[in-house]
Coordinates of C-alpha atoms in Angstrom, one line a residue:
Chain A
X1 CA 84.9 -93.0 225.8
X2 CA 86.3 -91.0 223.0
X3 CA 84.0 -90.6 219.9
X4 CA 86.9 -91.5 217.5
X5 CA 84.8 -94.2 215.4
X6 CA 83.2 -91.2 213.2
X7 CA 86.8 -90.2 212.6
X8 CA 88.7 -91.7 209.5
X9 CA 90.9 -94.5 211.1
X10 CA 94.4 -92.5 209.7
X11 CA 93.1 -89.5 211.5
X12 CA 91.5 -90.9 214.8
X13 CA 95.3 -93.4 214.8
X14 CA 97.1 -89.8 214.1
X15 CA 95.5 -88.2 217.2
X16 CA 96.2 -91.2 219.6
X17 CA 99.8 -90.4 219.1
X18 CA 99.6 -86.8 219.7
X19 CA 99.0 -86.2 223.7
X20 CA 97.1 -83.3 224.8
X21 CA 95.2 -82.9 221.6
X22 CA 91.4 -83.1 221.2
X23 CA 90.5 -86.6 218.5
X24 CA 88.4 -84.8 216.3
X25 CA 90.0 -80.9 217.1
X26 CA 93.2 -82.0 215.3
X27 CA 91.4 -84.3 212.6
X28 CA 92.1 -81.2 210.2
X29 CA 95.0 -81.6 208.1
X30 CA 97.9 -84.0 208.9
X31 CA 100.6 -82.2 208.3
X32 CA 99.8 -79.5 211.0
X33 CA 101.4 -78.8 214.3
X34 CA 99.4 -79.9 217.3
X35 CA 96.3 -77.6 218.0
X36 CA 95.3 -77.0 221.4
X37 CA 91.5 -78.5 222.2
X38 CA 88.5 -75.9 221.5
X39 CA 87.0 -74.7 224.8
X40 CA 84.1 -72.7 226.3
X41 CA 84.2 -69.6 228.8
X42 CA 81.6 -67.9 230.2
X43 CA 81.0 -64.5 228.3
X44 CA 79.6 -62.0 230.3
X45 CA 80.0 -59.5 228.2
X46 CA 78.2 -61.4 225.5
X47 CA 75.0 -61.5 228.1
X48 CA 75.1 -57.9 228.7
X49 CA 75.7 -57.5 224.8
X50 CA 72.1 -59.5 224.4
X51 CA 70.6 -57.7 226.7
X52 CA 71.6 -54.3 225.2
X53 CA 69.8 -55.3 221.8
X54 CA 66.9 -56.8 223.4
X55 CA 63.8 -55.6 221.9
X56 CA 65.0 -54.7 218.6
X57 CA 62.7 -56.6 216.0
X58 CA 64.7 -56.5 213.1
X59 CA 68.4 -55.7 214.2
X60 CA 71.8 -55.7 212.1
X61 CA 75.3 -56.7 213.2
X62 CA 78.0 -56.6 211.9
X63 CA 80.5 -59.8 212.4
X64 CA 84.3 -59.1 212.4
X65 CA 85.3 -62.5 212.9
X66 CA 85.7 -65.3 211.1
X67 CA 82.1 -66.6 209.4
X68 CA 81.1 -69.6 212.1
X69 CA 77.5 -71.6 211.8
X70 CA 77.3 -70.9 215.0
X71 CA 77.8 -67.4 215.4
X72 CA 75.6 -66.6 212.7
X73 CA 72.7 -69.0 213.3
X74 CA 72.7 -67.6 216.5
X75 CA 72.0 -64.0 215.4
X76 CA 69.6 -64.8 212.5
X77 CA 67.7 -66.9 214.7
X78 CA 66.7 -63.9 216.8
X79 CA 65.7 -61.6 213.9
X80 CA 69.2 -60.5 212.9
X81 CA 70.7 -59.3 209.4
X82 CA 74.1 -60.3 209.8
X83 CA 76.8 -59.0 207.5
X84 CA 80.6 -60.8 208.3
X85 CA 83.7 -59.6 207.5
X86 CA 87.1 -61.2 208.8
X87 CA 89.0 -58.2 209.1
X88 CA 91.7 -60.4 210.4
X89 CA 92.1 -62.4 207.4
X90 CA 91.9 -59.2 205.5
X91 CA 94.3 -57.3 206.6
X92 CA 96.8 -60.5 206.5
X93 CA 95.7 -61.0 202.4
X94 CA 96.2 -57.2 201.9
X95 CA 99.7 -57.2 203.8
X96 CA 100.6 -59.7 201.5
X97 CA 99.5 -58.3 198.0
X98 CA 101.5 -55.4 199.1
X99 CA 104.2 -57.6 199.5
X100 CA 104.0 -59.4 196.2
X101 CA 103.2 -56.3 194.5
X102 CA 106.6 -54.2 195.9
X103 CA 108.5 -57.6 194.8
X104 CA 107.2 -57.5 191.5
X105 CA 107.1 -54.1 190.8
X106 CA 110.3 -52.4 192.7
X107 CA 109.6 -49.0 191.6
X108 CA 106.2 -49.0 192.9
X109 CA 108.2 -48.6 196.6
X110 CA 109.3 -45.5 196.0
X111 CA 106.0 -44.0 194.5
X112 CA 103.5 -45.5 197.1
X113 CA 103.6 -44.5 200.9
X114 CA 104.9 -47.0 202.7
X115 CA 104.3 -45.6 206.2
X116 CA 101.6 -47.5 208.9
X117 CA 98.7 -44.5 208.3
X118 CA 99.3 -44.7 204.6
X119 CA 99.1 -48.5 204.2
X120 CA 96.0 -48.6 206.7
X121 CA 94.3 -45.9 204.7
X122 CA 94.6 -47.7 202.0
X123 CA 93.7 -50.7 203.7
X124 CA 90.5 -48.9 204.4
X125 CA 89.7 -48.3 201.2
X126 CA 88.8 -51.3 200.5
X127 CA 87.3 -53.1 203.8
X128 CA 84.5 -51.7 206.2
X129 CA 82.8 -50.2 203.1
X130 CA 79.2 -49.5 204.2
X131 CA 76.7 -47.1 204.7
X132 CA 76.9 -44.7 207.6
X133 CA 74.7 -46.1 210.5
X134 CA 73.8 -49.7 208.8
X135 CA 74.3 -51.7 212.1
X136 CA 72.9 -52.4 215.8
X137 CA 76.0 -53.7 217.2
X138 CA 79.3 -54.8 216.3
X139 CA 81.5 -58.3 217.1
X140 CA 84.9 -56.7 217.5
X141 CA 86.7 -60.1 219.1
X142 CA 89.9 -59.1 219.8
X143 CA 90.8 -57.6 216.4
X144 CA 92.3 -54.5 218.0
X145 CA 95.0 -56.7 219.7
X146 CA 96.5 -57.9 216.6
X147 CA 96.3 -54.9 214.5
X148 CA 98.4 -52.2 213.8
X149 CA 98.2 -49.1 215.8
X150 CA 97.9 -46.9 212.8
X151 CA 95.1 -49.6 211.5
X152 CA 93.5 -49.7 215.0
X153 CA 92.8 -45.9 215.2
X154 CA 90.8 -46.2 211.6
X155 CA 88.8 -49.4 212.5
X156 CA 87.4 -48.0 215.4
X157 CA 86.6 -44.6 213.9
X158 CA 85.2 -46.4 211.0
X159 CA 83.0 -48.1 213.6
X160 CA 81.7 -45.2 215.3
X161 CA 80.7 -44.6 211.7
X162 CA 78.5 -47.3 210.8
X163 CA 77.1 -47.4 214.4
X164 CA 73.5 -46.3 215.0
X165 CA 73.2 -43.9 217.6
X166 CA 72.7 -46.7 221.0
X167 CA 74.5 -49.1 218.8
X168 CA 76.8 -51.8 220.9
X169 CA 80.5 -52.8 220.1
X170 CA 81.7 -55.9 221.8
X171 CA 85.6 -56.2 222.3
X172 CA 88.3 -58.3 223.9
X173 CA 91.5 -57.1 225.0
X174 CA 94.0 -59.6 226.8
X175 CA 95.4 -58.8 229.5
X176 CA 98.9 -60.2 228.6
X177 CA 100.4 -60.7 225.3
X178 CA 98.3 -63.8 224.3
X179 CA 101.0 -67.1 223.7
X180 CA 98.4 -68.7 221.2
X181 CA 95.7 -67.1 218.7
X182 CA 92.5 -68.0 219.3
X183 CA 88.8 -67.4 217.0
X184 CA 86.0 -67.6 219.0
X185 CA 82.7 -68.4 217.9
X186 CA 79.2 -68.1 220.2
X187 CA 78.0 -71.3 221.2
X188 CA 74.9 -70.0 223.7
X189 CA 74.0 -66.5 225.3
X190 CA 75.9 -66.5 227.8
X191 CA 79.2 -69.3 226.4
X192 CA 81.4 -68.8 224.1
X193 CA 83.7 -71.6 222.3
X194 CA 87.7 -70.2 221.9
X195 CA 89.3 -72.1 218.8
X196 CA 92.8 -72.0 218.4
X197 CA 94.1 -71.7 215.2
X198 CA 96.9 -70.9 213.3
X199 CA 98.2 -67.3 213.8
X200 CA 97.2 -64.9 211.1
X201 CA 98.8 -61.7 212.9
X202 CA 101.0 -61.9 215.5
X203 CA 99.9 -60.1 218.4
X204 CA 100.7 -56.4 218.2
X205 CA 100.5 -54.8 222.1
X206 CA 98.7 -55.2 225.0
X207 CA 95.9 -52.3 225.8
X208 CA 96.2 -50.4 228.9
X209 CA 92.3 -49.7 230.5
X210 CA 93.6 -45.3 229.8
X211 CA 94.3 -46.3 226.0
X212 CA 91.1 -48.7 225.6
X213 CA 89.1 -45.5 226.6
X214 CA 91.1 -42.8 224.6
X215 CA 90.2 -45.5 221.5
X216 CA 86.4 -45.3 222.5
X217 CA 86.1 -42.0 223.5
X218 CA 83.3 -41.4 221.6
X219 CA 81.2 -44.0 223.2
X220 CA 79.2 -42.9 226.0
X221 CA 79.0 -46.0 228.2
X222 CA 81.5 -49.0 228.4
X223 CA 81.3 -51.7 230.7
X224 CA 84.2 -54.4 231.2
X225 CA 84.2 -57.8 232.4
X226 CA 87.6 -59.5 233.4
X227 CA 88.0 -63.1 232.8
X228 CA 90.3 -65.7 234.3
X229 CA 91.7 -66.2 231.2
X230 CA 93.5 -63.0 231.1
X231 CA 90.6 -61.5 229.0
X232 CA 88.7 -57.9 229.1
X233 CA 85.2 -58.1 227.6
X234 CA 84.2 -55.0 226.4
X235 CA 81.0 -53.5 225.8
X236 CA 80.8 -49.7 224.2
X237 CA 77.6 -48.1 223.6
X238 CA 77.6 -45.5 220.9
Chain B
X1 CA 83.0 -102.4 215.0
X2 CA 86.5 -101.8 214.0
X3 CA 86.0 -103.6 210.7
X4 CA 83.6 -101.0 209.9
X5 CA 85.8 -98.4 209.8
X6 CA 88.1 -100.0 208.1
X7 CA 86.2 -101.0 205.0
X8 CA 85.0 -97.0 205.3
X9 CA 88.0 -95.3 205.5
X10 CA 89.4 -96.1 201.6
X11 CA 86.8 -94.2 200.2
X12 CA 87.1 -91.0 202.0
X13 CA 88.2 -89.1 199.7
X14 CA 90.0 -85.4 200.0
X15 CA 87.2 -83.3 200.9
X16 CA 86.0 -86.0 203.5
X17 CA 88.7 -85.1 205.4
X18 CA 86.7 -81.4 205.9
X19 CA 83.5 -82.8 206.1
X20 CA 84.7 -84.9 208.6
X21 CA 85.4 -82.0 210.9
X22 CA 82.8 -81.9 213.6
X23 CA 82.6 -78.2 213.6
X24 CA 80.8 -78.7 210.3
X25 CA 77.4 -78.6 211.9
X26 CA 75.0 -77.9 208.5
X27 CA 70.9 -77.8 209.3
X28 CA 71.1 -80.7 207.4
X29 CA 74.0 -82.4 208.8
X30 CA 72.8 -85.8 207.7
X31 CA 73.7 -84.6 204.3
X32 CA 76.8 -83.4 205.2
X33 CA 78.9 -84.5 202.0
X34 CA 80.8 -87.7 202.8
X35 CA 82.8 -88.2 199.6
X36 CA 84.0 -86.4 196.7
X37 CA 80.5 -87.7 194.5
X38 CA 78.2 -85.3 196.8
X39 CA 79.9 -82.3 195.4
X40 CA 78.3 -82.5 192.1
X41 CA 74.7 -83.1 192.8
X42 CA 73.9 -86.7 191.4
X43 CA 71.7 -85.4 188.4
X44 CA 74.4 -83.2 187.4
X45 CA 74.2 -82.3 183.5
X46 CA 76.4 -79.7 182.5
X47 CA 79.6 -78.8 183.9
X48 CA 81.9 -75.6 183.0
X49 CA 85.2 -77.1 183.7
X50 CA 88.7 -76.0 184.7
X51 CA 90.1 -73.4 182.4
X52 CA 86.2 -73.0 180.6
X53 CA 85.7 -69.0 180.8
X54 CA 82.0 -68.0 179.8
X55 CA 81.1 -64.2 180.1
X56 CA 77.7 -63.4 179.8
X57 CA 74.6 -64.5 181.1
X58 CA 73.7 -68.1 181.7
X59 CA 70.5 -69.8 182.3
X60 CA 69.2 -72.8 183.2
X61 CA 66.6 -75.6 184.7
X62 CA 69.6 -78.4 185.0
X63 CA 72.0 -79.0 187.9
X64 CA 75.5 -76.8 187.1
X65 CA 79.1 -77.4 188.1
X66 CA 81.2 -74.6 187.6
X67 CA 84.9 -74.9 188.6
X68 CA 86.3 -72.6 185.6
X69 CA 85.4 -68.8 185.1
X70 CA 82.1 -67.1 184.5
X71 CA 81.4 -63.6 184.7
X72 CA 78.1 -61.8 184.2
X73 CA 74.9 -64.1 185.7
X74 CA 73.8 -67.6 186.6
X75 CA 70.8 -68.0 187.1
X76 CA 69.2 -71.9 187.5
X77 CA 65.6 -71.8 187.9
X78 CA 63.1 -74.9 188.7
X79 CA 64.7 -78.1 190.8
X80 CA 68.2 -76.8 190.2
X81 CA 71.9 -77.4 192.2
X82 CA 74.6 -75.2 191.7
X83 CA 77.9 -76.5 192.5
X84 CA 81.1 -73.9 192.1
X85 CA 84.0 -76.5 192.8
X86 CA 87.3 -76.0 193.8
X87 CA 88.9 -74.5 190.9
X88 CA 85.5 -72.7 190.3
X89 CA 86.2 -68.8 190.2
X90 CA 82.4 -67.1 189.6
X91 CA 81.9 -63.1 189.1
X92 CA 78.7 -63.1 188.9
X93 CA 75.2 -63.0 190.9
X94 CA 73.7 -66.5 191.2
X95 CA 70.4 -68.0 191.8
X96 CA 69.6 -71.4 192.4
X97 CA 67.3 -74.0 194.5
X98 CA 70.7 -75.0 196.1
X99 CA 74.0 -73.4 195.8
X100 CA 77.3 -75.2 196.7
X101 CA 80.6 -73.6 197.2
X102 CA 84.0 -74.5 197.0
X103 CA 85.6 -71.9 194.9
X104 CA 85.6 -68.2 194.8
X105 CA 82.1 -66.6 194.4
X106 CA 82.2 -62.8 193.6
X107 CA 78.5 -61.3 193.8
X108 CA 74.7 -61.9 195.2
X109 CA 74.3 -65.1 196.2
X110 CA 70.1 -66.5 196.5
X111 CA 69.9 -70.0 197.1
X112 CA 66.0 -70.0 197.3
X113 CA 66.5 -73.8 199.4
X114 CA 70.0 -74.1 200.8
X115 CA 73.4 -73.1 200.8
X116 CA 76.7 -75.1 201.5
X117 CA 79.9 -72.7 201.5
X118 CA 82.4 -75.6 202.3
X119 CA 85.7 -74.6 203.6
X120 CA 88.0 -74.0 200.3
X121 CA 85.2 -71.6 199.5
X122 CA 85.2 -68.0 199.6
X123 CA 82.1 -65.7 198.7
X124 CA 82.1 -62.2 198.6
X125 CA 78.7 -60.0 198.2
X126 CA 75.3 -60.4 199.4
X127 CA 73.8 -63.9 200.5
X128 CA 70.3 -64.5 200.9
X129 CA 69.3 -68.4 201.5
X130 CA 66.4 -70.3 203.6
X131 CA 69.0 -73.2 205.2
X132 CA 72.7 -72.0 205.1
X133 CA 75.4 -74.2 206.0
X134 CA 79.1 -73.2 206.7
X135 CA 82.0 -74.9 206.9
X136 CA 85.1 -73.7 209.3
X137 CA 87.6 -72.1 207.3
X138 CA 85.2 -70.7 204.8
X139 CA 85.2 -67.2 204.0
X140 CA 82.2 -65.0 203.6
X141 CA 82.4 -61.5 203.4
X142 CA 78.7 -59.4 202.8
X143 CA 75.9 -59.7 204.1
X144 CA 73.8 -62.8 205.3
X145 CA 70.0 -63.2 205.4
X146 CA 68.7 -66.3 206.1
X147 CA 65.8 -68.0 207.2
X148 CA 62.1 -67.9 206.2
X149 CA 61.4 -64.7 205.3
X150 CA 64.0 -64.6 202.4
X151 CA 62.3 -67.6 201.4
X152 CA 58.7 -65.8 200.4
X153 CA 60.7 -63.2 198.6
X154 CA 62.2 -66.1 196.5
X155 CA 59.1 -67.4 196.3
X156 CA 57.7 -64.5 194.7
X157 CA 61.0 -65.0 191.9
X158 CA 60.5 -68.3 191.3
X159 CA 56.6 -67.5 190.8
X160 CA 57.4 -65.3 187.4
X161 CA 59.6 -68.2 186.5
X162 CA 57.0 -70.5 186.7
X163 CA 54.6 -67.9 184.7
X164 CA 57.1 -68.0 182.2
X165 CA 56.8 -72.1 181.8
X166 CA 59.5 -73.4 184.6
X167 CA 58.2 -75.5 187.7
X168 CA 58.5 -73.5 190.7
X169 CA 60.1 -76.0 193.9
X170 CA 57.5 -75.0 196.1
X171 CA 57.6 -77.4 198.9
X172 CA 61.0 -76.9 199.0
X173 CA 60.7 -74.1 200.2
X174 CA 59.4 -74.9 203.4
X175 CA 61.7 -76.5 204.8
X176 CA 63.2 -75.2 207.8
X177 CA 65.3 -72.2 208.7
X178 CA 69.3 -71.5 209.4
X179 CA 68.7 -71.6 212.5
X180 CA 67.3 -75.3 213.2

């Protein structure tokens, strides 16, 4: 039986009507568009991540996603300082006080530097601002899909950065331009839960293996885990 | 059994609608806010309201709702519940028992008990709590340090408080972790 009773009655009536979506998934704003249901995969590369930091008594990570309950019970509960950041959400915000700012101010086009490395330098600037070697690992999601090259390049060398030395990144690449855009948040050590949400950034490319590596050259070990679901986990070890 | 939600549903207010959300799952679920009423604690005294702009320090041993600007400090000591509402907009570092946000937060965040970020809010800068509690959509952006250990450090705080006069919430403090 559906668990619809905990659901206001105009939310729990609005999801009857609307086929294919979860009761409670799509109880989150009326006015949206149909949100696919949140599910879990098996993550791999999330085990291997574990295992990686295993041992460490007072770790730090570094959370690129979105801030979950979740996610970041699950890492303080083992001993972890977790610092989040959604770089995601970031970049979109900064895109668009660019925006506003050109539109206000039409002279300010021609002074500032409007090209991909310029923006993303300055994009920089003002995210990822820590001290070198502050963290154990990393929670990269799939970031690098939806990014701009330019951006992409400074992320990940930005990364390498704050990395200890035998620090972990975990990635996702899809294999195929993803149709949807998805947040996912950890649910166990080995599941994760994908929820789709509205898309911040449309998807940019699609990563070839050749390219992943050229990104993470720097990295001495890297270990991949291909999912059904058209997913590469990643794991790089600094 | 369908009655039942009927006679419920007219008093969900706005922010029901997020605390309804499943994905809302708090330490202290059972507390999750169920009407508009939770978001101001229930002994709340003083409030800062919509277009309100204090600069400077402000202190305390009452519950606070802030949903105009302040910049500089707030500091609640004792029993205290800080509530930054919607409209709130707070550059400062803040210290209460338990911190509530719905607004924008701008600096250190020690909720010595709990801390509710609910999904309009948005805090940027450090945040160190016992019990923290996140809503989907919320934005945090800093580091996080929860759990048992920030707890003594507080402790330790609300000690010299209590030296200087103020009652120190001491089994409040021991109340669980993030994590539970």
């Amino acid at each position: 039986m559906r668990r619809e009773v905990s659901v206001p009655i105009h939310l729990s009536s609005r999801s009857a009507r609307t086929p294919g979506t979860g009761g409670i998934a799509s109880a989150t704003g009326a006015a949206r568009a149909p949100v696919p249901p949140e599910s879990n995969r098996v993550s791999n590369g999330l085990k291997e991540l574990l295992w990686n930091l295993d041992g460490l008594e007072r770790g730090s990570l570094l959370d690129l996603g979105p801030a979950w309950q979740t996610t970041l019970n699950f890492f303080i509960e083992r001993g972890f300082r977790v610092s989040s950041e959604d770089i995601l959400r970031a970049w979109k915000a900064f895109l668009m006080e660019e925006e506003a700012r050109l539109r206000q101010d039409f002279a300010a086009s021609e002074s500032m530097d409007m090209t991909p490395t310029a923006r993303a330098t300055r994009f920089m600037q003002q995210n990822l601002q820590y001290p070198r070697s502050s963290f154990d690992a990393v929670l990269l999601w799939d970031l690098l899909d939806y990014l701009e090259q330019a951006l992409v390049k400074q992320v990940v060398a930005s990364l390498t950065e704050l990395l200890r030395p035998g620090g972990v990144v975990f990635a996702m690449f899809h294999s195929k331009k993803p149709e949807g855009f998805a947040r996912y948040r950890v649910m166990d050590s080995s599941t994760l839960q994908v929820v789709p949400t509205a898309v911040l950034c449309p998807a940019q490319r699609v990563y070839q293996n050749r390219e992943i590596q050229d990104l993470f050259g720097r990295y001495r070990t890297v270990k991949s885990f291909v999912g059904r679901d058209q997913l590469r986990e990643t794991l790089f070890v600094k | 059994m369908w009655k039942k939600d009927d006679v419920k549903s007219p008093g969900v207010a706005e922010p029901a609608a997020t605390s309804a959300s499943p994905t809302f799952t708090s330490t202290y679920s059972s507390e999750s806010p169920k009407s508009s009423s939770f978001a101001v604690s229930p002994n709340a005294a003083a409030c800062i309201s919509q277009g309100i702009k204090i600069k400077g320090e402000v202190t305390g041993t009452e519950d606070l709702f802030v949903d105009g600007f302040v910049e500089g400090k707030l500091n609640l000591t004792a029993n205290s519940c800080l509530t930054v509402g919607p409209n709130g907009n707070v550059k400062a570092d803040l210290s209460a028992r338990e911190i509530i946000v719905r607004g924008v937060v701008e600096g250190k965040v020690i909720a010595r008990d709990k801390l509710q970020i609910w999904s309009t809010g948005q805090i940027t800068g450090e945040v160190q709590t016992d019990r923290l509690a996140i809503e989907d959509g919320a934005l945090l952006r800093g580091k996080v340090e929860a759990g048992k250990q920030i707890t003594k450090q507080a402790d330790v705080k609300v000690s010299a408080a209590a030296a200087t006069g103020k009652s120190a919430p001491s089994a409040a403090l021991n109340s669980g972790t993030a994590a539970d």
